[in-house]
Amino acid sequence: MLPIEKIAEELGIEKDYLFPYGRYITKIDHRLLKNLKDKDCGKLVLVTAITPTPAGEGKTTTSIGLSMALNLLGKKSVVTLREPSLGPTLGLKGGATGGGKSRVLPANEINLHFTGDIHAVASAHNLLSAIIDSHIKHGNELGIDLTKIFWKRTMDMNDRSLRKIVVGLGGSPNGFPREDGFIITAASEIMAILSLAKDLKDLKERIGRIVVALNSKGELIKASDLNIQGAMTVLLKDALNPNLVQTSEGTPAFVHGGPFANIAHGTNSLISTELALRLGEYTVTESGFGADLGAEKFIDFVSRVGDLYPNVVVIVATIRALKYHGGVDLKNVQEKNIEALERGFENLKVHVENLKKFNLPVVVALNKFETDTNKEISFVAEKCEKLGVKVAISEVFEKGGEGGLDLAKLVVESVTNRKPSFLYDWEDPLEKKIEVLAKEIYRAGAVEYTDEARKALRFIKKHGFEGLPIIVAKTPKSISHDPKLRGAPKDYTFVVRDAYVSAGAGFIVILSGDVNLMPGLPKNPNALSMDVDEDGNILNVL
């Protein structure tokens, strides 16, 4: 690895803007962005994927490898990614720093505590939780209704036992007993706010708008009513500064912010993306999960908040994942099966068609595995050609940037300067926005609302939030809201079961299916294989 000052120097960042964390990690003063406002932005490449499967797609690895390949073509490229969460790293999913010869480094540090951003988010979140109960204990001047407190507690760990708890036990010195619970830190509204804030002023204002509870009259209680937004911003002051690291080939990489894509917008911070765009010619950024979740939210929401629009979209797919969508068991996805591949291709087809609705150029990156045959690769390429999209074979895991040159060339050829079309206007009626996504993106035939959902929508309208964009919270395992429906389900009934407002982040969350904000550990989590030797070398984090 190169010293991080060298990476910053290649981007044109002066040392006065660096806050180093050792030799290979530095934070960049977010105020640098103000000095770059007159500099033109480069091209933005949005990387997304087919619906995730246990067979793996390699979206992060492809993003990193593509950025390195663009640099090999002589393009000044930067990759921007989300920060990994400890819960999934120690649980089932593992780290999020790429793989093979296409990784961001130092991987262990990034996957673990990194620069403490997630700790800062958890601290700010839990400060608000503590202030709520303290306010109630000391007289409850705001008249907070103990049965209408929306703000839970958080920690960056998978722990199903904390989903629903009771706090305040042990008598009056400990407060008033009430039901409560924990969410994982990446699901916190604070994480979404941090990733959207433009500066410290915007960060503090967004925190102040957070809706935490109702009072006995049914009126909103916000964080600003508790006068805690200043202290919360103090805890987040350094976390707002983007983190700069490097790839395995020395390409600059911003790794900053980590909101989940099934309950928030699922992409790295706007500050880091805009910094990359103003410092480089090509910025490769990644959206969470499949295109139905991450890419839709990036285009319909993130782009409009940051006024940063993709010039081209890359969809990552694999032969084995397509077979899985075609009904093959995970243990058999390496076996040749053209019939299953044809059935599974329908999943890729839906995502391609959906992205074309935004009037953006689409490129397919076929992430190659050893077991893929030439016949299978040709089959997918021919099917894509009939859809009007070009395919490049990606071998960045095995070969690094060299394995992504064909993809990089295709991306450069495909970029456009046109602004995307959007699927809905933010001012549209709430039900119309939901129906547009359900039918146009998730391919449902009808939308159904539970009584709880209808009550929630009435609440949202009553308090003047209907004009906010929507973020649909659903399973990432299917285009639909049912994780059991692989491939390309259609003409089903999309069920909306609840909704709530993330007023600070600036969106309405629409819940469909069983979405869990606090994951649990599997029977044999990754943590059981991790260790550290006598010299301090960490073993088996990735």
XYZ file of N, CA and C in Angstrom, residues 38 61 217 225 235 254 263 277 308 313 347 372 388 397 404 424 434 441 481 506 508 518:
66
model
N -16.666 25.398 -7.824
C -16.558 25.937 -9.186
C -15.929 24.942 -10.158
N -16.898 -5.986 -5.421
C -15.671 -6.366 -6.119
C -15.655 -5.778 -7.528
N -51.590 14.914 23.377
C -52.578 15.526 22.474
C -52.437 14.993 21.044
N -37.325 19.735 20.000
C -38.128 20.058 21.180
C -37.387 19.690 22.463
N -21.196 15.026 18.633
C -20.731 13.640 18.551
C -20.462 13.196 17.116
N -13.148 6.402 -1.483
C -13.858 6.980 -0.348
C -14.799 5.910 0.210
N -34.114 -0.394 4.103
C -34.881 0.454 5.015
C -34.457 1.917 4.920
N -16.437 13.245 -7.482
C -16.809 13.762 -8.796
C -16.026 15.029 -9.159
N -26.866 15.100 -8.234
C -25.796 14.317 -8.852
C -26.438 13.129 -9.561
N -25.379 3.170 -15.966
C -25.655 2.196 -14.901
C -25.092 0.838 -15.311
N -34.952 -12.573 -14.390
C -34.659 -11.623 -13.311
C -33.796 -10.474 -13.829
N -18.101 -21.338 -15.120
C -18.907 -20.845 -16.242
C -18.360 -21.399 -17.561
N -31.195 -5.172 -26.096
C -30.613 -3.892 -26.474
C -29.556 -3.394 -25.508
N -11.980 -10.124 -9.993
C -11.612 -10.866 -8.781
C -10.268 -11.551 -8.978
N -10.969 -6.002 -15.804
C -12.145 -5.153 -16.007
C -12.005 -4.193 -17.162
N -41.707 9.141 -10.450
C -42.807 9.888 -9.827
C -42.297 11.256 -9.395
N -46.586 4.983 -4.198
C -46.452 3.569 -3.823
C -46.841 2.673 -4.989
N -41.711 -1.187 -10.861
C -40.432 -1.770 -10.454
C -40.603 -3.185 -9.906
N -42.251 -8.567 -2.495
C -42.081 -8.418 -1.046
C -41.973 -9.777 -0.358
N -35.577 12.920 5.469
C -36.369 13.508 4.397
C -37.065 12.506 3.513
N -40.249 9.048 3.477
C -41.256 8.203 4.111
C -40.880 6.753 3.852
N -33.244 -5.349 13.298
C -32.178 -5.889 14.145
C -31.956 -7.342 13.762
